CSV table of C-alpha atoms and ligand atoms in Angstrom, one decimal:
chain,number,residue,atom,x,y,z
A,171,UNK,CA,0.0,0.0,0.0
A,172,UNK,CA,2.8,2.4,1.0
A,173,UNK,CA,4.6,1.8,-2.3
A,174,UNK,CA,1.5,2.3,-4.2
A,175,UNK,CA,1.0,5.7,-2.6
A,176,UNK,CA,4.6,6.6,-3.2
A,177,UNK,CA,4.0,6.6,-6.9
A,178,UNK,CA,1.8,9.5,-6.5
A,179,UNK,CA,3.4,11.5,-3.7
A,180,UNK,CA,6.5,13.5,-4.5
A,181,UNK,CA,8.8,11.4,-2.4
A,182,UNK,CA,11.9,13.4,-3.2
A,183,UNK,CA,10.4,16.4,-1.5
A,184,UNK,CA,9.7,16.1,2.2
A,185,UNK,CA,6.2,16.8,3.3
A,186,UNK,CA,7.3,19.6,5.6
A,187,UNK,CA,8.8,21.4,2.7
A,188,UNK,CA,5.6,21.1,0.8
A,189,UNK,CA,3.7,22.4,3.9
A,190,UNK,CA,6.1,25.3,4.2
A,191,UNK,CA,5.8,26.3,0.6
A,192,UNK,CA,2.0,26.0,0.7
A,193,UNK,CA,1.9,28.1,3.8
A,194,UNK,CA,4.0,30.8,2.3
A,195,UNK,CA,1.7,31.1,-0.6
A,196,UNK,CA,-1.4,31.1,1.6
A,197,UNK,CA,0.1,33.9,3.7
A,198,UNK,CA,0.9,36.0,0.7
A,199,UNK,CA,-2.8,36.0,-0.1
A,200,UNK,CA,-3.9,36.4,3.5
A,201,UNK,CA,-1.6,39.3,4.2
A,202,UNK,CA,-2.2,41.1,1.0
A,203,UNK,CA,-5.9,40.7,1.6
A,204,UNK,CA,-6.7,40.6,-2.1
A,205,UNK,CA,-10.1,39.4,-3.1
A,206,UNK,CA,-10.8,37.5,-6.3
A,207,UNK,CA,-12.9,40.5,-7.3
A,208,UNK,CA,-9.8,42.7,-7.0
A,209,UNK,CA,-7.8,40.4,-9.3
A,210,UNK,CA,-10.7,40.4,-11.8
A,211,UNK,CA,-10.7,44.2,-11.8
A,212,UNK,CA,-6.9,44.3,-12.5
A,213,UNK,CA,-7.5,41.7,-15.3
A,214,UNK,CA,-10.2,43.8,-17.1
A,215,UNK,CA,-8.1,46.9,-16.9
A,216,UNK,CA,-5.1,45.2,-18.3
A,217,UNK,CA,-7.3,44.0,-21.2
A,218,UNK,CA,-8.5,47.5,-21.7
A,219,UNK,CA,-5.1,49.1,-21.9
A,220,UNK,CA,-3.3,46.6,-24.0
A,221,UNK,CA,-6.0,45.6,-26.4
A,222,UNK,CA,-5.3,48.8,-28.3
A,223,UNK,CA,-2.0,47.4,-29.2
A,224,UNK,CA,-2.4,43.6,-29.3
A,225,UNK,CA,-5.2,41.1,-29.7
A,226,UNK,CA,-5.2,39.0,-26.6
A,227,UNK,CA,-6.8,35.7,-25.9
A,228,UNK,CA,-9.0,36.8,-23.1
A,229,UNK,CA,-9.9,33.3,-21.8
A,230,UNK,CA,-6.2,32.5,-21.4
A,231,UNK,CA,-5.5,35.7,-19.4
A,232,UNK,CA,-4.4,34.9,-15.9
A,233,UNK,CA,-3.5,37.3,-13.1
A,234,UNK,CA,-2.3,35.9,-9.8
A,235,UNK,CA,-0.5,36.7,-6.7
A,236,UNK,CA,2.5,34.4,-6.1
A,237,UNK,CA,6.0,34.3,-4.8
A,238,UNK,CA,9.1,35.1,-6.9
A,239,UNK,CA,12.7,34.3,-6.3
A,240,UNK,CA,14.8,37.4,-5.7
A,241,UNK,CA,18.3,36.2,-5.2
A,242,UNK,CA,19.4,32.9,-3.8
A,243,UNK,CA,17.5,32.7,-0.6
A,244,UNK,CA,15.0,35.5,-0.8
A,245,UNK,CA,11.5,35.2,-2.3
A,246,UNK,CA,9.1,38.1,-2.5
A,247,UNK,CA,5.4,38.4,-3.2
A,248,UNK,CA,4.8,39.1,-6.9
A,249,UNK,CA,1.8,39.9,-9.0
A,250,UNK,CA,2.1,37.8,-12.2
A,251,UNK,CA,0.1,38.3,-15.3
A,252,UNK,CA,0.1,35.7,-18.1
A,253,UNK,CA,-1.2,37.3,-21.3
A,254,UNK,CA,-1.4,35.1,-24.4
A,255,UNK,CA,-1.2,37.2,-27.5
A,256,UNK,CA,-3.0,36.3,-30.7
A,257,UNK,CA,-1.7,39.1,-32.9
A,258,UNK,CA,0.2,42.3,-32.6
A,259,UNK,CA,-1.8,45.2,-34.0
A,260,UNK,CA,-0.4,47.4,-36.6
A,261,UNK,CA,-0.3,50.5,-34.4
A,262,UNK,CA,2.1,48.8,-32.1
A,263,UNK,CA,4.8,48.7,-34.7
A,264,UNK,CA,4.8,52.4,-35.4
C,76,UNK,CA,1.2,46.5,39.3
C,77,UNK,CA,1.1,43.2,37.6
C,78,UNK,CA,1.0,42.4,33.9
C,79,UNK,CA,-2.0,41.1,31.9
C,80,UNK,CA,-1.1,38.4,29.4
C,81,UNK,CA,-3.6,36.9,27.0
C,82,UNK,CA,-3.0,33.4,25.6
C,83,UNK,CA,-4.6,33.1,22.1
C,84,UNK,CA,-4.3,31.2,18.9
C,85,UNK,CA,-7.1,31.7,16.3
C,86,UNK,CA,-7.4,28.0,15.6
C,87,UNK,CA,-9.1,25.9,18.3
C,88,UNK,CA,-7.7,23.0,20.2
C,89,UNK,CA,-4.0,23.9,19.8
C,90,UNK,CA,-3.4,24.1,23.6
C,91,UNK,CA,-4.3,27.5,24.9
C,92,UNK,CA,-6.0,26.2,28.0
C,93,UNK,CA,-3.3,23.7,28.7
C,94,UNK,CA,-0.7,26.5,28.3
C,95,UNK,CA,-2.6,28.9,30.5
C,96,UNK,CA,-2.9,26.3,33.3
C,97,UNK,CA,0.8,25.3,33.1
C,98,UNK,CA,2.2,28.8,32.8
C,99,UNK,CA,0.0,30.0,35.6
C,100,UNK,CA,1.0,27.2,37.9
C,101,UNK,CA,4.6,27.4,36.8
C,102,UNK,CA,4.8,31.1,37.7
C,103,UNK,CA,3.1,30.5,41.1
C,104,UNK,CA,5.6,27.7,41.8
C,105,UNK,CA,8.5,29.9,40.7
C,106,UNK,CA,9.4,32.5,43.4
C,107,UNK,CA,5.7,32.4,44.5
C,108,UNK,CA,4.5,34.9,42.1
C,109,UNK,CA,0.9,35.9,42.7
C,110,UNK,CA,-1.1,34.7,39.7
C,111,UNK,CA,-4.7,34.8,38.6
C,112,UNK,CA,-6.0,32.9,35.6
C,113,UNK,CA,-9.1,34.1,33.9
C,114,UNK,CA,-11.1,31.7,31.8
C,115,UNK,CA,-12.5,33.9,29.1
C,116,UNK,CA,-14.1,31.1,27.1
C,117,UNK,CA,-17.6,31.8,28.2
C,118,UNK,CA,-20.0,29.0,27.4
C,119,UNK,CA,-17.2,26.5,27.0
C,120,UNK,CA,-15.3,26.7,30.2
C,121,UNK,CA,-12.5,24.3,30.6
C,122,UNK,CA,-9.7,25.8,32.5
C,123,UNK,CA,-11.4,24.8,35.8
C,124,UNK,CA,-11.3,21.2,34.7
C,125,UNK,CA,-7.7,21.2,33.5
C,126,UNK,CA,-6.8,22.7,36.9
C,127,UNK,CA,-9.0,20.2,38.8
C,128,UNK,CA,-11.0,23.0,40.4
C,129,UNK,CA,-14.4,22.3,38.9
C,130,UNK,CA,-16.0,21.4,42.2
C,131,UNK,CA,-15.1,24.7,43.8
C,132,UNK,CA,-17.0,27.1,41.5
C,133,UNK,CA,-19.6,29.2,43.1
C,134,UNK,CA,-19.5,32.4,41.1
C,135,UNK,CA,-18.1,33.2,37.7
C,136,UNK,CA,-16.7,35.9,35.4
C,137,UNK,CA,-20.2,37.0,34.3
C,138,UNK,CA,-21.4,37.2,37.9
C,139,UNK,CA,-18.6,39.5,38.7
C,140,UNK,CA,-19.1,41.7,35.7
C,141,UNK,CA,-22.8,42.0,36.3
C,142,UNK,CA,-22.3,42.8,39.9
C,143,UNK,CA,-24.0,39.6,41.2
C,144,UNK,CA,-21.0,39.1,43.5
C,145,UNK,CA,-17.8,40.8,44.5
C,146,UNK,CA,-14.6,40.0,42.6
C,147,UNK,CA,-13.0,38.4,45.7
C,148,UNK,CA,-16.0,36.0,46.1
C,149,UNK,CA,-15.6,34.6,42.6
C,150,UNK,CA,-11.8,34.0,42.8
C,151,UNK,CA,-11.0,30.3,43.6
C,152,UNK,CA,-7.8,29.9,45.5
C,153,UNK,CA,-5.8,26.8,44.5
C,154,UNK,CA,-4.9,25.1,47.8
C,155,UNK,CA,-2.1,23.1,46.2
C,156,UNK,CA,-0.2,26.0,44.9
C,157,UNK,CA,0.3,29.1,47.1
C,158,UNK,CA,-0.7,32.4,45.4
C,159,UNK,CA,-2.6,30.8,42.5
C,160,UNK,CA,-6.2,31.8,41.7
C,161,UNK,CA,-8.8,31.1,39.1
C,162,UNK,CA,-11.6,33.2,37.9
C,163,UNK,CA,-13.9,30.7,36.1
C,164,UNK,CA,-15.9,31.4,33.0
C,165,UNK,CA,-19.7,31.1,33.0
C,166,UNK,CA,-21.0,28.0,31.4
C,167,UNK,CA,-24.6,28.8,30.8
C,168,UNK,CA,-24.4,32.3,29.5
C,169,UNK,CA,-23.3,33.5,26.1
C,170,UNK,CA,-20.2,35.4,25.3
C,171,UNK,CA,-22.0,38.7,24.7
C,172,UNK,CA,-22.8,38.8,28.4
C,173,UNK,CA,-19.4,40.6,28.7
C,174,UNK,CA,-18.1,43.6,26.8
C,175,UNK,CA,-14.5,44.5,26.1
C,176,UNK,CA,-14.9,47.6,28.3
C,177,UNK,CA,-15.9,45.4,31.2
C,178,UNK,CA,-13.1,43.0,30.7
C,179,UNK,CA,-10.7,45.9,30.6
C,180,UNK,CA,-11.9,47.1,34.0
C,181,UNK,CA,-11.7,43.7,35.4
C,182,UNK,CA,-8.1,43.3,34.3
C,183,UNK,CA,-7.2,46.7,35.7
C,184,UNK,CA,-8.7,45.7,39.1
C,185,UNK,CA,-6.9,42.4,39.2
C,186,UNK,CA,-3.5,43.7,38.2
C,187,UNK,CA,-3.5,45.8,41.4
C,188,UNK,CA,-3.3,42.7,43.5
C,189,UNK,CA,-1.5,40.2,41.3
C,190,UNK,CA,1.9,39.9,39.6
C,191,UNK,CA,0.3,38.1,36.6
C,192,UNK,CA,-3.2,38.1,35.2
C,193,UNK,CA,-3.4,35.3,32.5
C,194,UNK,CA,-6.4,35.3,30.2
C,195,UNK,CA,-7.3,32.0,28.5
C,196,UNK,CA,-8.8,33.2,25.1
C,197,UNK,CA,-11.5,31.2,23.3
C,198,UNK,CA,-10.8,30.0,19.8
C,199,UNK,CA,-11.8,32.2,16.8
C,200,UNK,CA,-11.5,35.9,16.2
C,201,UNK,CA,-15.1,37.0,17.1
C,202,UNK,CA,-16.5,38.7,20.2
C,203,UNK,CA,-15.0,36.2,22.7
C,204,UNK,CA,-11.5,37.0,21.2
C,205,UNK,CA,-12.1,40.7,21.3
C,206,UNK,CA,-13.2,40.5,25.0
C,207,UNK,CA,-10.2,38.4,26.0
C,208,UNK,CA,-7.6,40.7,24.5
C,209,UNK,CA,-9.3,43.9,25.6
C,210,UNK,CA,-7.4,44.3,28.9
C,211,UNK,CA,-4.1,42.7,27.9
C,212,UNK,CA,-0.8,44.4,27.6
C,213,UNK,CA,0.9,41.4,26.2
C,214,UNK,CA,0.0,38.4,24.1
C,215,UNK,CA,1.2,34.8,23.8
C,216,UNK,CA,0.2,33.0,20.7
C,217,UNK,CA,0.0,29.2,20.7
C,218,UNK,CA,0.3,27.2,17.5
C,219,UNK,CA,1.1,23.7,16.4
C,220,UNK,CA,3.4,22.7,13.5
C,221,UNK,CA,0.5,22.5,11.0
C,222,UNK,CA,-0.4,24.6,8.0
C,223,UNK,CA,-3.8,25.6,9.3
C,224,UNK,CA,-2.7,26.5,12.8
C,225,UNK,CA,0.3,28.6,11.6
C,226,UNK,CA,-2.0,30.3,9.1
C,227,UNK,CA,-4.4,31.3,11.9
C,228,UNK,CA,-1.6,32.4,14.1
C,229,UNK,CA,-0.5,34.8,11.4
C,230,UNK,CA,-4.0,36.2,11.1
C,231,UNK,CA,-4.2,36.7,14.9
C,232,UNK,CA,-0.8,38.5,14.9
C,233,UNK,CA,-2.2,40.9,12.4
C,234,UNK,CA,-5.4,41.5,14.5
C,235,UNK,CA,-3.4,41.9,17.7
C,236,UNK,CA,-1.2,44.5,16.1
C,237,UNK,CA,-4.3,46.4,14.9
C,238,UNK,CA,-5.4,46.5,18.5
C,239,UNK,CA,-2.0,47.9,19.6
C,240,UNK,CA,-0.8,44.6,21.1
C,241,UNK,CA,2.6,44.6,19.4
C,242,UNK,CA,5.4,42.0,19.7
C,243,UNK,CA,3.4,38.9,20.7
C,244,UNK,CA,5.4,35.9,21.6
C,245,UNK,CA,5.0,32.4,20.2
C,246,UNK,CA,4.7,29.0,21.8
C,247,UNK,CA,4.9,26.0,19.4
C,248,UNK,CA,3.0,23.1,20.9
C,249,UNK,CA,2.9,19.4,20.2
C,250,UNK,CA,6.2,19.2,18.3
C,251,UNK,CA,7.1,15.6,17.6
C,252,UNK,CA,10.9,15.4,17.3
C,253,UNK,CA,10.7,12.0,15.5
C,254,UNK,CA,8.6,13.5,12.7
C,255,UNK,CA,10.7,16.7,12.5
C,256,UNK,CA,13.7,14.5,12.1
C,257,UNK,CA,12.3,12.6,9.1
C,258,UNK,CA,11.1,15.8,7.5
C,259,UNK,CA,7.4,15.2,8.0
C,260,UNK,CA,6.8,18.1,10.4
C,261,UNK,CA,7.8,21.8,10.2
C,262,UNK,CA,10.3,22.6,12.8
C,263,UNK,CA,10.9,25.6,15.0
C,264,UNK,CA,13.0,27.5,12.4
C,265,UNK,CA,10.5,26.9,9.6
C,266,UNK,CA,7.7,28.4,11.7
C,267,UNK,CA,9.7,31.3,13.1
C,268,UNK,CA,10.9,32.1,9.7
C,269,UNK,CA,7.4,32.3,8.4
C,270,UNK,CA,5.7,34.2,11.2
C,271,UNK,CA,8.7,36.4,12.0
C,272,UNK,CA,7.9,36.7,15.7
C,273,UNK,CA,9.7,36.1,19.0
C,274,UNK,CA,9.8,32.5,20.2
C,275,UNK,CA,8.8,32.0,23.9
C,276,UNK,CA,9.0,28.3,24.0
C,277,UNK,CA,8.5,24.9,22.4
C,278,UNK,CA,6.3,22.1,24.0
C,279,UNK,CA,6.8,18.6,22.8
C,280,UNK,CA,3.8,16.3,22.2
C,281,UNK,CA,3.6,14.5,25.6
C,282,UNK,CA,1.2,11.9,26.8
C,283,UNK,CA,1.7,13.2,30.3
C,284,UNK,CA,-0.3,16.2,29.3
C,285,UNK,CA,-3.3,13.9,28.8
C,286,UNK,CA,-2.6,12.1,32.0
C,287,UNK,CA,-2.2,15.3,34.0
C,288,UNK,CA,-5.4,16.7,32.5
C,289,UNK,CA,-7.2,13.4,33.5
C,290,UNK,CA,-6.0,14.0,37.0
C,291,UNK,CA,-6.6,17.8,37.1
C,292,UNK,CA,-2.9,18.4,38.0
C,293,UNK,CA,-0.9,20.6,35.6
C,294,UNK,CA,2.1,18.8,34.0
C,295,UNK,CA,4.3,21.7,35.0
C,296,UNK,CA,4.3,20.3,38.5
C,297,UNK,CA,5.4,16.9,37.2
C,298,UNK,CA,9.2,16.4,37.4
C,299,UNK,CA,9.1,13.6,34.8
C,300,UNK,CA,7.2,15.4,32.1
C,301,UNK,CA,9.1,16.8,29.2
C,302,UNK,CA,6.2,19.2,28.4
C,303,UNK,CA,6.2,20.1,32.1
C,304,UNK,CA,9.9,21.0,31.8
C,305,UNK,CA,9.2,23.1,28.8
C,306,UNK,CA,6.5,25.0,30.6
C,307,UNK,CA,8.8,25.5,33.6
C,308,UNK,CA,11.3,27.0,31.2
C,309,UNK,CA,8.7,29.3,29.8
C,310,UNK,CA,7.7,30.5,33.3
C,311,UNK,CA,11.3,31.4,33.9
C,312,UNK,CA,11.7,33.2,30.6
C,313,UNK,CA,8.6,35.3,31.5
C,314,UNK,CA,10.5,36.2,34.7
C,315,UNK,CA,13.3,37.5,32.5
C,316,UNK,CA,15.7,34.6,32.8
C,317,UNK,CA,17.7,33.6,29.8
C,318,UNK,CA,16.9,30.0,29.4
C,319,UNK,CA,17.9,28.3,26.1
C,320,UNK,CA,15.2,26.4,24.1
C,321,UNK,CA,15.6,22.8,25.3
C,322,UNK,CA,16.8,20.2,22.8
C,323,UNK,CA,14.1,17.8,21.8
C,324,UNK,CA,16.3,15.3,20.2
C,325,UNK,CA,14.8,11.8,20.2
C,326,UNK,CA,16.8,9.0,21.8
C,327,UNK,CA,18.0,6.6,19.1
C,328,UNK,CA,16.0,3.4,19.0
C,329,UNK,CA,17.7,0.1,19.9
C,330,UNK,CA,17.9,-0.8,16.2
C,331,UNK,CA,19.6,2.5,15.4
C,332,UNK,CA,22.0,2.0,18.2
C,333,UNK,CA,23.0,-1.4,16.9
C,334,UNK,CA,23.5,0.1,13.4
C,335,UNK,CA,25.6,2.9,14.8
C,336,UNK,CA,27.6,0.4,16.7
C,337,UNK,CA,28.5,-1.4,13.4
C,338,UNK,CA,29.1,1.9,11.6
C,339,UNK,CA,26.2,1.3,9.4
C,340,UNK,CA,24.7,4.6,10.1
C,341,UNK,CA,26.2,7.8,11.2
C,342,UNK,CA,24.8,9.7,14.1
C,343,UNK,CA,22.6,12.4,12.8
W,140,ATP,N1,1.8,19.0,24.3
W,140,ATP,C1,0.7,18.3,24.2
W,140,ATP,N2,0.8,16.9,24.2
W,140,ATP,C2,-0.3,16.1,24.1
W,140,ATP,N3,-1.5,16.6,24.2
W,140,ATP,C3,-1.7,17.9,24.2
W,140,ATP,C4,-0.6,18.8,24.2
W,140,ATP,N4,-1.1,20.1,24.3
W,140,ATP,C5,-2.5,19.9,24.3
W,140,ATP,N5,-2.8,18.6,24.2
W,140,ATP,C6,-4.2,18.1,24.2
W,140,ATP,O1,-4.9,18.8,23.2
W,140,ATP,C7,-6.3,19.0,23.5
W,140,ATP,C8,-6.6,20.5,23.3
W,140,ATP,O2,-5.9,21.3,24.3
W,140,ATP,P1,-6.5,22.6,24.9
W,140,ATP,O3,-7.9,22.3,25.5
W,140,ATP,O4,-5.5,23.1,25.8
W,140,ATP,O5,-6.6,23.5,23.6
W,140,ATP,P2,-7.4,24.9,23.5
W,140,ATP,O6,-6.6,25.7,22.5
W,140,ATP,O7,-7.6,25.5,24.8
W,140,ATP,O8,-8.8,24.4,22.8
W,140,ATP,P3,-10.1,25.4,22.6
W,140,ATP,O9,-9.7,26.2,21.4
W,140,ATP,O10,-11.2,24.4,22.4
W,140,ATP,O11,-10.2,26.2,23.8
W,140,ATP,C9,-6.4,18.6,25.0
W,140,ATP,O12,-7.0,17.3,25.0
W,140,ATP,C10,-5.0,18.5,25.5
W,140,ATP,O13,-4.8,17.5,26.5
W,141,MG,MG1,-9.4,26.3,25.6
């Protein structure tokens, strides 16, 4: 049974490290106190601004709060936006 | 003038009441400090049971606040430990029977006569929590090495700061050195790293806590209890002594010893 479970768990990473990383991410959200609505708002404004220049795939657009490496040991909270582009509009090349 | 310390956690069941009983008793045993413990968990009182004082209750916290009796009448003196008193919570009333303002007044009154006023906070961050922290000038946060408990601790630290209760101190309860060793439990450094607050002490998981609670005798008075030792250390730290965090290394098992003997396994 144990071996069977091992296939699925990431045995190379200790469970406490997983706990620690999950906790860090949870606390980034808790501390920043950002609501899903707030992220939605940012999302729609991003669409507004950049759609003048590029065609973006709106369903694929993702805005999230996460943690980013800044140097060897330090990680900082980061707002990350993933914007899939369909086509760059002509105006952008001016 | 004594100090008022609230013992809180956010998450329930992590050891607030156990900690209040043991620190309270520990301080009373140590240099005979005059200590009163307030059970602020109205409706779910427990501190009396952990202390083995449940048969001595006549009046409670709500009676005092509502003027049904005088403060002195409601204080239960623990006959086993000199200078230790308990103000029990009401069991049948609800937590809105007391206001933060009333708790504050009560704590002010008690600190005139006692070196330490310890407040056992209910779980959660609602009215009961707000009442419990109202009169405090210092907070001890209890957590266990689990994601949910540490998360709640973080939340409570924020709420305490918003109320002007800065620099709370942390107690990590129910550490299992064997699990920490094999990487299946967050250890002290992990948690301190994440919460970034002062560490007051670390309490190991200890079945003697259960036994002592069965008997109604705090483990801090038990010479053979590791958790009791950890609580004795905490009491001394609160008194300003510089006591290092005790090592919780597990004894190697017989099999490990044999392996070590044959050089099959290096000592960790
Ligand atoms: N170090 C420990 N080792 C073993 N058992 C423990 C330890 N600390 C606490 N416990 C047990 O955990 C249970 C919960 O403890 P306790 O009542 O002190 O928590 P609490 O935070 O006051 O709970 P609540 O939020 O309900 O008020 C009790 O049964 C207690 O005996
Ligand atoms: Mg309790």
